[in-house]
Coordinates of C-alpha atoms in Angstrom, one line a residue:
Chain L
X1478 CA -53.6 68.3 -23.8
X1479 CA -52.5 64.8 -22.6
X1480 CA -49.7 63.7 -23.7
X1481 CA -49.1 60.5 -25.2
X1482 CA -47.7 59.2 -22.6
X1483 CA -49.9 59.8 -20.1
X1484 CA -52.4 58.2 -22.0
X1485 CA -50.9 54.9 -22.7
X1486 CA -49.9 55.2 -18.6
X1487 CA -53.8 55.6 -17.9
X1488 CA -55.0 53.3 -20.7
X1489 CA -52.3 50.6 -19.5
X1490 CA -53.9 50.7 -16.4
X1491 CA -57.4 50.9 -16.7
X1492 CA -57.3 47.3 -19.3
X1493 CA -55.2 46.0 -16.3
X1494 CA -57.5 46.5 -14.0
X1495 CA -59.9 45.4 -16.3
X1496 CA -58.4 42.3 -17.7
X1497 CA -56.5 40.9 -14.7
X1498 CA -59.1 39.1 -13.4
X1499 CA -59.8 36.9 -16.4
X1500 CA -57.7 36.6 -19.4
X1501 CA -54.2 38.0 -17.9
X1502 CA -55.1 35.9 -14.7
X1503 CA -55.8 32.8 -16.8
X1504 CA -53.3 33.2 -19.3
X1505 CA -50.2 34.7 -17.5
X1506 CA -50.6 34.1 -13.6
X1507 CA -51.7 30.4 -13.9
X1508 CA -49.9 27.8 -14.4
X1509 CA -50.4 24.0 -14.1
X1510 CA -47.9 21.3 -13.3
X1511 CA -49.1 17.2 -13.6
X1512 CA -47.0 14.7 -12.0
X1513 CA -46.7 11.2 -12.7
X1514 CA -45.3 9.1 -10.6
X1515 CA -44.1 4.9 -9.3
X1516 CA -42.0 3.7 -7.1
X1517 CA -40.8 0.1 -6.1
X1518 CA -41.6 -1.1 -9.8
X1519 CA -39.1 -4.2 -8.7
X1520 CA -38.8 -5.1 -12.6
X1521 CA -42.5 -6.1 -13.2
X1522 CA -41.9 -5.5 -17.0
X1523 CA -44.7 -7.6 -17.8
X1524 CA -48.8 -7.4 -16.2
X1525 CA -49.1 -9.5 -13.1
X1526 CA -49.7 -12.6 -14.4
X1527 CA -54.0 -13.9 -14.8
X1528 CA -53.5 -16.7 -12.3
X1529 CA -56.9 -15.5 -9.7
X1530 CA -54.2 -13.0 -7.9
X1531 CA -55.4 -10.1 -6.6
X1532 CA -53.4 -7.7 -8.9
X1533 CA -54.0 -9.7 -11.8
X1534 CA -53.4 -8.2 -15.8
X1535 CA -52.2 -4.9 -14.0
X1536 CA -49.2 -2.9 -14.4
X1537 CA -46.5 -3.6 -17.0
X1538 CA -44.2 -1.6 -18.8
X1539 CA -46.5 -1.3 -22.4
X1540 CA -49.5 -0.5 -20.5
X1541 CA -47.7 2.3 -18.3
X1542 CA -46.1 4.1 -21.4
X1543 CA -49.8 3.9 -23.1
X1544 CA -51.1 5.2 -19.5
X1545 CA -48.5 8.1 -19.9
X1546 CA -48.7 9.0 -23.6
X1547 CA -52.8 9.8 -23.2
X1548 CA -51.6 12.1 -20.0
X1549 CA -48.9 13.6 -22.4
X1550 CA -51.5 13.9 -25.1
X1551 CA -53.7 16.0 -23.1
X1552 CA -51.7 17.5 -20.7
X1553 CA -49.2 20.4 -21.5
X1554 CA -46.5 20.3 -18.6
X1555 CA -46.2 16.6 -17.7
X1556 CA -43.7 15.6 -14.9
X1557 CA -42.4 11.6 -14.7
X1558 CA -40.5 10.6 -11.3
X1559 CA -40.1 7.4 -9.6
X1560 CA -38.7 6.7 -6.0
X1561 CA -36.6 3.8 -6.4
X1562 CA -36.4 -0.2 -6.3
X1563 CA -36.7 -0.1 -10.0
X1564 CA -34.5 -3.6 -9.7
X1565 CA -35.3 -7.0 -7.9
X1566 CA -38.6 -8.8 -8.2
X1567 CA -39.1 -10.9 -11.5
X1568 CA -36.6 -13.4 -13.6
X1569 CA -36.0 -10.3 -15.6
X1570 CA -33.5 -8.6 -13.2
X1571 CA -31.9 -11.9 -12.6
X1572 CA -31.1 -12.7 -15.6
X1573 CA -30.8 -9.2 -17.4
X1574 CA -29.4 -7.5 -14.6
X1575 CA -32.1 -4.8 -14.9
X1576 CA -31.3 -3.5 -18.5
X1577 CA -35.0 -3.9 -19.9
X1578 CA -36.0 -1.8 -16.5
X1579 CA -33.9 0.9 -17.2
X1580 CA -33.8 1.0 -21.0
X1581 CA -37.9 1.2 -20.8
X1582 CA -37.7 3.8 -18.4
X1583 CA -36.0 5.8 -20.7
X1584 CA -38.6 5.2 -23.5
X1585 CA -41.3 6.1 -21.2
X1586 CA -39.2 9.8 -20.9
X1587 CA -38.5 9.4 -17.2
X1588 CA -37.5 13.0 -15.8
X1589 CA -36.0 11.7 -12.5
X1590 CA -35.2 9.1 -10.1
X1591 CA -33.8 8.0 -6.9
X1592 CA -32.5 5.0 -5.8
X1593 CA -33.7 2.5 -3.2
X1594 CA -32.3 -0.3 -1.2
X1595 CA -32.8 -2.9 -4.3
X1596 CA -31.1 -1.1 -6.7
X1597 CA -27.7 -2.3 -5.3
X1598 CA -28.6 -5.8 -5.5
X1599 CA -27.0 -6.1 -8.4
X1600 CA -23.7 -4.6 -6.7
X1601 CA -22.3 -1.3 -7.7
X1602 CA -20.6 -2.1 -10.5
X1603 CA -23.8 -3.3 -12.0
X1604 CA -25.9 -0.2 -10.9
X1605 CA -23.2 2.1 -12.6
X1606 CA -23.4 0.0 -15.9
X1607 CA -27.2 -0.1 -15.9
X1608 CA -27.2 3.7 -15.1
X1609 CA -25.1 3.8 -19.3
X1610 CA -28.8 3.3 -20.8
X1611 CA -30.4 6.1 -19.1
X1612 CA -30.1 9.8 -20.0
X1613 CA -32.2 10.8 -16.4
X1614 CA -30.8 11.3 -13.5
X1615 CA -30.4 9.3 -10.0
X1616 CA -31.1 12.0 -7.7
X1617 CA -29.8 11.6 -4.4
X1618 CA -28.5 13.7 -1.2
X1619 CA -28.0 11.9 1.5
X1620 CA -25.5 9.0 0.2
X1621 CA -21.9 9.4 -0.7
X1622 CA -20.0 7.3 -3.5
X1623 CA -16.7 8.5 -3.5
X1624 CA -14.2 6.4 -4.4
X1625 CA -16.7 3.7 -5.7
X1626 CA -17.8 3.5 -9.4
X1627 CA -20.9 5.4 -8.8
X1628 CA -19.2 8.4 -7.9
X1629 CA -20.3 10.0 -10.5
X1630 CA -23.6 8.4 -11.6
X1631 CA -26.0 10.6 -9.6
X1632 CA -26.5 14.0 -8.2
X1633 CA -27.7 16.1 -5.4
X1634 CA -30.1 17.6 -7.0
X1635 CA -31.8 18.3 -10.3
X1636 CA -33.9 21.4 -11.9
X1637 CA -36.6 21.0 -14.7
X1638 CA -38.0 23.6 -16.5
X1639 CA -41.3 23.0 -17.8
X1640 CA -43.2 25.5 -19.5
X1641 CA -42.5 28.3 -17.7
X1642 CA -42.3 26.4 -14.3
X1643 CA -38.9 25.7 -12.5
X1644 CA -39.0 22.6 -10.6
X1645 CA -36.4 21.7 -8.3
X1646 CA -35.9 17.7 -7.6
X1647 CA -33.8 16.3 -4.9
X1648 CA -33.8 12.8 -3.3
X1649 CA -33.2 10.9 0.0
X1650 CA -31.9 7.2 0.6
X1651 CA -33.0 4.7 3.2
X1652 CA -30.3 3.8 5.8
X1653 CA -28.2 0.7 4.3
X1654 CA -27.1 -1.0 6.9
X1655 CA -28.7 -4.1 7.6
X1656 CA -30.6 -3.7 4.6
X1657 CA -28.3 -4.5 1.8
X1658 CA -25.5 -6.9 1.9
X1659 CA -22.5 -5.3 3.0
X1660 CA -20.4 -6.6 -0.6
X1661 CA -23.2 -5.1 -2.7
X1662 CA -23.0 -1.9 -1.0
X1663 CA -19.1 -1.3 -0.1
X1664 CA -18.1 2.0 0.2
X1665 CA -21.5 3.9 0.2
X1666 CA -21.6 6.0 3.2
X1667 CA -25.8 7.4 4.5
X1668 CA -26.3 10.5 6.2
X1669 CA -29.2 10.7 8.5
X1670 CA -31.4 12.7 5.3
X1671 CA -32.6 15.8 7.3
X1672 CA -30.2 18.3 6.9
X1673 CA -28.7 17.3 3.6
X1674 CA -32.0 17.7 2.5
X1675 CA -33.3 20.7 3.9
X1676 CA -29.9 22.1 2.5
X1677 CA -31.0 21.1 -0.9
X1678 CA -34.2 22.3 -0.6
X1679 CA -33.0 25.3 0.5
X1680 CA -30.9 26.0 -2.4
X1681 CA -33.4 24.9 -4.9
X1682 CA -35.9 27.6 -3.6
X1683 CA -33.3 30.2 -3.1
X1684 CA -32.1 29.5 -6.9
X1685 CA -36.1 30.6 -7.7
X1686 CA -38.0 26.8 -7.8
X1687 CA -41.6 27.5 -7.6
X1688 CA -41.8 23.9 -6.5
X1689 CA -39.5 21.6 -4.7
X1690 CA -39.7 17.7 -5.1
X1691 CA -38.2 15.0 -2.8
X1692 CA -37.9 11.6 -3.9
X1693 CA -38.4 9.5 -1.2
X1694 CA -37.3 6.2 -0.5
X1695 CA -37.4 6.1 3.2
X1696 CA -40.8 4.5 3.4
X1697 CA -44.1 6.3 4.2
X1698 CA -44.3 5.9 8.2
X1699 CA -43.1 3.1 10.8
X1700 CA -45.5 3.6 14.0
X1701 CA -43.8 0.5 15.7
X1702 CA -40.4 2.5 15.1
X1703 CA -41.4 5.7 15.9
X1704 CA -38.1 6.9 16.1
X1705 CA -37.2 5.5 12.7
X1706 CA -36.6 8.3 9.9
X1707 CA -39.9 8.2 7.4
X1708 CA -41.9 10.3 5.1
X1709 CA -43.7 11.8 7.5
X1710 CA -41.0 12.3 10.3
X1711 CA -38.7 13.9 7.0
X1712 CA -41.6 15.9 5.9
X1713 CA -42.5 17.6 9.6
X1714 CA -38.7 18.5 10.1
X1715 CA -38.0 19.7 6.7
X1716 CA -37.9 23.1 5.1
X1717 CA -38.8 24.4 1.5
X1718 CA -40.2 21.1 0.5
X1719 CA -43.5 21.1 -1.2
X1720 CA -44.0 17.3 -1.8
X1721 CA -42.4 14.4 -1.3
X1722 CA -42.8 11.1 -3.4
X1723 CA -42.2 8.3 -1.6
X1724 CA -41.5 4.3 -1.9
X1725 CA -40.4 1.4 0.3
X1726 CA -43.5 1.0 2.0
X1727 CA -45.1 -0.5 -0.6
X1728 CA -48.0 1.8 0.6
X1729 CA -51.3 2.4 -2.0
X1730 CA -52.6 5.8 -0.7
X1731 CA -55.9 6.7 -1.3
X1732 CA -55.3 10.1 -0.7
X1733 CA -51.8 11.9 -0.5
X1734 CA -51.2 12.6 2.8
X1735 CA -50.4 16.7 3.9
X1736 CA -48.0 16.7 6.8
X1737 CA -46.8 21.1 8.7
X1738 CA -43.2 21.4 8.4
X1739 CA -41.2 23.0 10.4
X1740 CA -42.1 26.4 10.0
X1741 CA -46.2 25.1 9.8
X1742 CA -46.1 25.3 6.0
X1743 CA -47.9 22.4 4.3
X1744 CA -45.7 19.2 2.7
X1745 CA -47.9 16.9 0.8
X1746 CA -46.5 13.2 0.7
X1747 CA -48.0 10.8 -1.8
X1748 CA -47.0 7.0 -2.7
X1749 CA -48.4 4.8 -5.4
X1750 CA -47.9 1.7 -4.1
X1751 CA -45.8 -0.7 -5.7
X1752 CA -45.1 -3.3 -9.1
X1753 CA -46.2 -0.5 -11.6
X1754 CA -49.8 -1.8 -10.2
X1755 CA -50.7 2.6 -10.1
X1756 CA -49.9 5.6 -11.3
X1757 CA -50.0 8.0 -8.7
X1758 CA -50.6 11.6 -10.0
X1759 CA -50.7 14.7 -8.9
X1760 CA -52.0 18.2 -10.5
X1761 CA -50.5 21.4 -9.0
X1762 CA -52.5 24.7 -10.2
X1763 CA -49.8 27.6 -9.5
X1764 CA -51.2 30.7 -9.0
X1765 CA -48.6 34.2 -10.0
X1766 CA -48.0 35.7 -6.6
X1767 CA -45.6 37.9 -4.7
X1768 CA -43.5 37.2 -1.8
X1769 CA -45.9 38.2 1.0
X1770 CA -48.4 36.4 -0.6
X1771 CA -46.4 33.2 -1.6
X1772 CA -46.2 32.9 2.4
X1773 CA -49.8 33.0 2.9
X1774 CA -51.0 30.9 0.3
X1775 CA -48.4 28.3 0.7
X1776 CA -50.7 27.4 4.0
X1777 CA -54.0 27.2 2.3
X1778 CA -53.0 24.6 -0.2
X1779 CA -56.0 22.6 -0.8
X1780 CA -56.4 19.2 -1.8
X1781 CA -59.1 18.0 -4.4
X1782 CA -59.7 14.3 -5.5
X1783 CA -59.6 13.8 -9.5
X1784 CA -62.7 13.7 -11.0
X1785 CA -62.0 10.5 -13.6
Chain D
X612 CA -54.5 43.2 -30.4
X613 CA -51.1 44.7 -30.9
X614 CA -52.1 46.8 -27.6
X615 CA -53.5 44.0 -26.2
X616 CA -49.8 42.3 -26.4
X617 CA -48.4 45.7 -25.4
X618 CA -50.4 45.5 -22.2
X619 CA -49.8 42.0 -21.5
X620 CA -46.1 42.5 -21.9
X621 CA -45.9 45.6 -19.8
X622 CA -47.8 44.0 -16.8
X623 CA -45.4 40.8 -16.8
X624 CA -42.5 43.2 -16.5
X625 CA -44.0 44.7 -13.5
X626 CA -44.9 41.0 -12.2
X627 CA -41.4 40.1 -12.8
X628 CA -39.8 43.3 -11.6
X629 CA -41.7 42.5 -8.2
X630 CA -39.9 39.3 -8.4
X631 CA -42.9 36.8 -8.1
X632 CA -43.0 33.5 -8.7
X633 CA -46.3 30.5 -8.8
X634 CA -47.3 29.8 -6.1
X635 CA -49.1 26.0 -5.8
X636 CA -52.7 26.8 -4.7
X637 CA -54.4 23.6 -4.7
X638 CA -53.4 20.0 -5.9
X639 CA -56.0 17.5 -7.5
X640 CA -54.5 14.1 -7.0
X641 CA -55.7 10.2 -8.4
X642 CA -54.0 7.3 -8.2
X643 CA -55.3 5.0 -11.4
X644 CA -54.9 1.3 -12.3
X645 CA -52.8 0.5 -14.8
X646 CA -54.5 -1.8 -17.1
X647 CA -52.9 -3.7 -19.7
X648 CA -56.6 -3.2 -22.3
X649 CA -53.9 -0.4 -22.9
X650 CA -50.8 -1.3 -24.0
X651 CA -47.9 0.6 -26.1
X652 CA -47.2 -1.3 -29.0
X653 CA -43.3 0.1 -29.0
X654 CA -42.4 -1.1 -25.8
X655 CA -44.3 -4.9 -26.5
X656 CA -41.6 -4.9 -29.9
X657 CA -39.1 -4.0 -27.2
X658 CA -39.8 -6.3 -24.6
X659 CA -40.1 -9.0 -26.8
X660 CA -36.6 -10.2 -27.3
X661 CA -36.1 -10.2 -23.7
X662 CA -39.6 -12.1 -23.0
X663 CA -39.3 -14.9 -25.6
X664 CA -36.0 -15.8 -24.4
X665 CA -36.9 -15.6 -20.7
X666 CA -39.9 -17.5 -21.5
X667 CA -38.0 -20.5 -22.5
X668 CA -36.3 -20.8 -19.3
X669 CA -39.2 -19.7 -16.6
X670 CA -42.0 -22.2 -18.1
X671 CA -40.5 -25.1 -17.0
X672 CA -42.3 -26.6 -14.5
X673 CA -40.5 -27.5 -11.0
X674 CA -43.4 -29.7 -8.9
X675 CA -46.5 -29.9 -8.9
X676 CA -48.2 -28.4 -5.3
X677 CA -50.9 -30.0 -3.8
X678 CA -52.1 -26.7 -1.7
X679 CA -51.8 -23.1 -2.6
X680 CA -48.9 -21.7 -0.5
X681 CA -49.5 -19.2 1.6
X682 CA -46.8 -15.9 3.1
X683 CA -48.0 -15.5 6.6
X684 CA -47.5 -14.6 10.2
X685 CA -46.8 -16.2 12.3
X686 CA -46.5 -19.1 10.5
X687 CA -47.6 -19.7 6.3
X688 CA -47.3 -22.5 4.2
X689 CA -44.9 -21.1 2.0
X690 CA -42.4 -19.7 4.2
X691 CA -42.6 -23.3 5.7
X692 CA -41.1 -25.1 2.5
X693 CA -38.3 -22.2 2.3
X694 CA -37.6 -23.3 5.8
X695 CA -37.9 -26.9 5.6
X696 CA -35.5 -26.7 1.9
X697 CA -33.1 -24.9 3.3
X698 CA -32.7 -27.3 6.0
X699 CA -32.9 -30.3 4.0
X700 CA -30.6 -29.0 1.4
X701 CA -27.7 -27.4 4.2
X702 CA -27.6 -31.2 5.2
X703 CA -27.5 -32.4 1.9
X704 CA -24.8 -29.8 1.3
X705 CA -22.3 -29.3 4.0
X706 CA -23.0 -33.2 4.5
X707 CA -23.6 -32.5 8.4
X708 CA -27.1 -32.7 10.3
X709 CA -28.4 -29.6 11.0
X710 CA -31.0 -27.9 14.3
X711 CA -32.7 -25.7 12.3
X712 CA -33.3 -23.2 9.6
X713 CA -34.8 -19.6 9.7
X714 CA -35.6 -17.2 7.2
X715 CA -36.4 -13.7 7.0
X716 CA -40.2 -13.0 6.1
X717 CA -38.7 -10.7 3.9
X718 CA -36.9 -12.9 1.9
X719 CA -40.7 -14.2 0.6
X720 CA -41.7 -12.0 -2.3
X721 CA -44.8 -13.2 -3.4
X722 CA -48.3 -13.5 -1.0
X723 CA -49.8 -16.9 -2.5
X724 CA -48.2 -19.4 -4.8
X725 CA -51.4 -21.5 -6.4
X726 CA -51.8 -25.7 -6.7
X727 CA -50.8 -27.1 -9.5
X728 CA -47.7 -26.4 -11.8
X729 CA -44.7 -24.7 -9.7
X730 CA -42.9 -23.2 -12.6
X731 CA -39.1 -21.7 -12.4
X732 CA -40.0 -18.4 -13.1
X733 CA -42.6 -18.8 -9.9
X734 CA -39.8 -19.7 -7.5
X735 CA -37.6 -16.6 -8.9
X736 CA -40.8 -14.5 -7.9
X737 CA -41.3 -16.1 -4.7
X738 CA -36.9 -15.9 -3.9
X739 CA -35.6 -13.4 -5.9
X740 CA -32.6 -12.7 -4.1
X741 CA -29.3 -14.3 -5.2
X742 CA -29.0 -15.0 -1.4
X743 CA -26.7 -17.8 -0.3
X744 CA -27.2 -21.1 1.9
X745 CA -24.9 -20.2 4.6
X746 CA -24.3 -22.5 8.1
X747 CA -23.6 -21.2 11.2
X748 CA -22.9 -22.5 14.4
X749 CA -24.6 -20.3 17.4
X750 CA -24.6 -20.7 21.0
X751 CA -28.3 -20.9 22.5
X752 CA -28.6 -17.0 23.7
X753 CA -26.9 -15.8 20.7
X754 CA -30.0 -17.8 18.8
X755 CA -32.1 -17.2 21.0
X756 CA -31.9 -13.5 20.7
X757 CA -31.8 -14.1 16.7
X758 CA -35.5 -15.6 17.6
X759 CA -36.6 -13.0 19.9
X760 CA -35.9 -10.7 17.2
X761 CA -38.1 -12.9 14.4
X762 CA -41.0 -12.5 17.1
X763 CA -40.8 -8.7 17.7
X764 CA -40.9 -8.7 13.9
X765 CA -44.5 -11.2 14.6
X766 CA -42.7 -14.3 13.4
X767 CA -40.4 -15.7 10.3
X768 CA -40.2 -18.9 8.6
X769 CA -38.2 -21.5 10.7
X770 CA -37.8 -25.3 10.5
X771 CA -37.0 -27.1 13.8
X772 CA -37.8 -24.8 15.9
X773 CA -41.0 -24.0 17.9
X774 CA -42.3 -21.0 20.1
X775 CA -45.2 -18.9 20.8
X776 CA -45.3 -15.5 20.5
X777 CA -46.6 -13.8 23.5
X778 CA -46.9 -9.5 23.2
X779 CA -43.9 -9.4 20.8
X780 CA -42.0 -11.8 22.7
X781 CA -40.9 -15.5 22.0
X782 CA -41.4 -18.1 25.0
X783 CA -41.9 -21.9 25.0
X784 CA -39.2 -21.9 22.2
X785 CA -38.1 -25.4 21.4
X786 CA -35.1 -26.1 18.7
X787 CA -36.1 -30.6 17.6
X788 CA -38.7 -30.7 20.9
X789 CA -36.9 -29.4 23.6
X790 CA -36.3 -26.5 25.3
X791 CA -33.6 -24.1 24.1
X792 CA -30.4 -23.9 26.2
X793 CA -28.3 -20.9 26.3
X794 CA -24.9 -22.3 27.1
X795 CA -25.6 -25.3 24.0
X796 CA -24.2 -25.0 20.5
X797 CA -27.0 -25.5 17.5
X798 CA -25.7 -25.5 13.5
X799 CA -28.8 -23.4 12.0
X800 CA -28.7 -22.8 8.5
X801 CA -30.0 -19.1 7.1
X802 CA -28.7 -16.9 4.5
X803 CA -25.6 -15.0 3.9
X804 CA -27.8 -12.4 4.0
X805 CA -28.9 -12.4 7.7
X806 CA -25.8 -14.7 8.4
X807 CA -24.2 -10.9 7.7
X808 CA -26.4 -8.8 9.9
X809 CA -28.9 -8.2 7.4
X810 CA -32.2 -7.4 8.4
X811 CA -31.3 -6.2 11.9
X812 CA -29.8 -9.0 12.6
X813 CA -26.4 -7.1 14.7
X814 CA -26.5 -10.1 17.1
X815 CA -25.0 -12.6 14.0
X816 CA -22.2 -9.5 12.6
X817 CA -18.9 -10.7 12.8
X818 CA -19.5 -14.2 13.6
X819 CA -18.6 -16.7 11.3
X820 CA -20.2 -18.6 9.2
X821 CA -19.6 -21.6 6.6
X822 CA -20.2 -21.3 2.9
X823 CA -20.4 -22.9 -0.1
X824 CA -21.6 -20.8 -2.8
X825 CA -25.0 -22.7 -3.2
X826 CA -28.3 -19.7 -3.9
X827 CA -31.3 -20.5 -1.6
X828 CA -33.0 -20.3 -4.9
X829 CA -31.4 -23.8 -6.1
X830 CA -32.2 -25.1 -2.5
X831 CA -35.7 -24.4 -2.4
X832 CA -35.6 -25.8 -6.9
X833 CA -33.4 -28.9 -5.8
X834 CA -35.7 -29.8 -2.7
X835 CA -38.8 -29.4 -4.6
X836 CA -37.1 -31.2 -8.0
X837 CA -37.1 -34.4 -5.3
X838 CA -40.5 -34.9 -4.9
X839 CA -41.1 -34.4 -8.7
X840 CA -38.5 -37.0 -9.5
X841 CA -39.9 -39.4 -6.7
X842 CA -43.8 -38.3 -9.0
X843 CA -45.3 -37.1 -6.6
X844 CA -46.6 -33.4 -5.8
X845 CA -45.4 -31.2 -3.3
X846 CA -47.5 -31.4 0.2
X847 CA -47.4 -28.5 2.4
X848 CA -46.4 -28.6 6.1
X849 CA -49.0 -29.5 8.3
X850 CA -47.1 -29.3 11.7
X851 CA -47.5 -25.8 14.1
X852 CA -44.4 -24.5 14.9
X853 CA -45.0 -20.7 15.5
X854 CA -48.0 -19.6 17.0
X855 CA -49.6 -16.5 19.0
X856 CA -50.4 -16.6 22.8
X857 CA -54.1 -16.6 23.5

């Protein structure tokens, strides 16, 4: 006679094998992962003005939390970053300071951030004070603020769980000097971002990430400075980086942009311009898989253009 | 059902005893428009207070322009007037007369300012840097390389100065008409900004400079509140001063 357990043993396997392949594969071993993302908003709080320009009645901060709510409304495991130069642009940061930038960010639900060369333009003191109305963080690896008051107004890195999926954010900084006034920036010491960030990454993947994030705000690519640091340069020398959101550049992509790191594994790099103008977005579908496999399929990403 | 759960539950502990993770297998991406026919009622309540007040200020109207002003390179209309304003204004100023006046194309934040009303909240788009009118008084090859730098760049707003641009490098270049001399002194005004080494500018760092505490901003308002008092609009500058060989 079979014993009981055998059965459930024989019983557990045969619905396996039979229900793997579509409701436990649907249900348990997919996941999905949308990410919304600006960069360079440079305090456009209001639509680009109707006067004939060529970005006319777009962007603002009302019509980017509608844009997000209808993504949050149908979309379970939403993901909002931006990649710096959230200051500097319209009468509002002059005369605010860029309180309205950051206290909308927060309504919008902001996950993360880093900082870019126009967020000190305020100084630091101002940046620190601006950073009170937030409750996201400034992620950033590359810069160091001790002994300033930003000290301790940003981190190295940042993990979000969101259902079921561990993301792992980390940053990178553009080189200051002779960028930023050296009285707005005193103190704030830049590493060249490679190995702080690879570090990072590093760390975030070994802590069990299925996806690692760098916020960029290097700029996408500088072919008359080759030798300049950029998104691409960062994203062929890096390791355990998936995709890198980028900024500076001001760059509208129309596709994102998949670079082989250093061990030939695939970094996608995607920028949405600049003013709040787009939303860039990407949709990540993870599949469950096991260590031998992660290799191999991390290689075969493929890239598909949304279907609006 | 119960079994069904019993199943599921048992193969996720064999999928986490294997110590899997997800894995991203493909990535659909978009990049959409963000239209204001869509707009969060919530955040228009919270901007408000901000906008009304801010309103008040920025529709006051500066001059009226003749032309639409243009950001180009090498040479546009708009960076003209910053040019020609902060040269006009450093004079006014530091009560000295002045060679010339350069600005970084950078320092030019908007692509096209429209004829017609010029208001303040335009010319905080157009400069909205708290930069400073600074003066500083360079030998010829320490300006010189300032300019060579400006045309590796493909050429910045100057006033009183002249060149052409020739594969990335400045020749012919002329500071009132005539031809630059190394070993001559010339008082240029700029902003503290470059004045600093800003915008790869290492050949100014550590030199020094004059400075009163007046924002390019009110230069470029104060130059363009003259013509508005005298009643007539703002004409843009007609005369080539940077240009590209062939």
């Amino acid at each position: 006679m079979q014993s009981r357990r055998k059965f459930l043993y024989n019983s557990a396997l045969a619905v396996a094998a039979l229900a793997l392949p579509d409701w436990v594969a649907a249900e348990v071993a997919r996941k999905r992962l949308t990410i919304l993302h600006t960069n360079d908003t440079h305090s456009r709080m209001e639509p680009f003005p109707m006067d004939g320009g060529k970005y006319q009645g777009l962007g603002g901060v009302a019509a980017r939390a509608a844009f997000i709510e209808e993504v949050r409304s149908s979309e379970q495991n939403v993901l909002l970053l931006d990649a710096g130069d959230i200051f500097q642009g319209t009468p509002y940061f002059n005369i605010y300071k860029g309180e309205p930038e950051m206290k909308a960010m927060q309504r919008m639900g902001y996950d993360a951030c880093t900082m870019g060369n126009h967020d000190f333009d305020g100084g630091l003191e101002n940046f620190a004070q601006q950073l009170t109305h937030v409750h996201f963080p400034v992620v950033i690896c590359n810069y160091d603020f001790i002994g300033t008051v930003m000290e301790h107004k940003y981190q190295p890195y940042h993990i979000v769980h969101r259902g079921g999926l561990k993301i792992g954010i980390t940053g990178v900084g553009i080189q200051l000097e002779g960028l930023v006034g050296e009285s707005l920036s005193q103190g704030v010491k830049y590493a060249d971002p490679i190995t702080p960030v690879n570090q990072q990454a590093a760390y975030l993947k070994s802590k069990g990430c299925d996806l690692v994030i760098c916020l960029s705000h290097l700029g996408y690519e500088y072919p008359k400075q080759p030798e300049k640091i950029s998104d691409v340069r960062l994203a062929a020398a890096s390791d355990n980086i998936d995709l890198i959101i980028g900024g500076h550049t001001h760059t509208f992509m129309d596709a994102p942009v998949v670079v082989n790191n250093i061990k030939g594994k695939e970094v996608v790099i995607h920028q949405a311009g600049w003013g709040g103008i787009k939303m860039g977005r990407i949709e990540y579908e993870f599949n469950f898989g096991f260590p031998k496999k992660v290799e191999k399929k991390h290689s075969n990403i493929t890239l598909k253009k949304r279907v609006e | 059902m119960r079994f069904h759960s019993f199943i599921l539950i048992a193969i996720l502990t064999v999928l986490i005893g294997c110590k899997g993770n997800y894995v991203p297998a493909s990535v659909t991406y978009s990049s959409s428009e963000v239209q204001m026919t869509k707009a969060d009622s919530g955040m228009i309540a919270f901007l408000k207070s901000y906008k009304d007040s801010l309103d008040k200020t920025m529709s006051r109207v500066v001059v009226m322009l003749e032309n639409d002003l243009e950001k180009k390179q090498p040479q546009g209309s708009l960076g003209d007037m910053m040019a020609d304003a902060m040269l006009a204004q450093a004079e006014k100023i530091y009560g000295i007369p002045l060679q010339a006046a350069v600005m970084n194309y950078g320092g030019i934040r908007l692509p096209v300012v429209k004829a017609g009303a010029f208001t303040l909240g335009k010319l905080y788009e157009v400069h909205p840097f708290d930069n400073l009118l600074v003066v500083m008084k360079l030998k010829g090859d320490v300006l010189l390389k300032l300019l060579q730098h400006t045309a590796l760049k493909g050429g910045w707003p100057v006033a009183g100065i002249s060149m052409v641009i020739r594969n990335r490098k400045a020749e012919d270049v002329r500071i009132g008409g005539a031809l630059i001399r190394e070993d001559e002194y010339y008082l240029v005004a700029l902003s503290d900004y470059l004045a600093t080494g800003g915008d790869e500018m290492g050949m100014l760092k550590g030199l020094p400079y004059q400075n009163k505490n007046y924002l390019i901003r009110d230069a470029i308002h104060d130059y363009l509140r003259d013509f508005s008092v005298k009643g007539i609009a703002y004409p843009s500058n007609k005369e080539t001063r940077v240009v590209y060989a062939e």
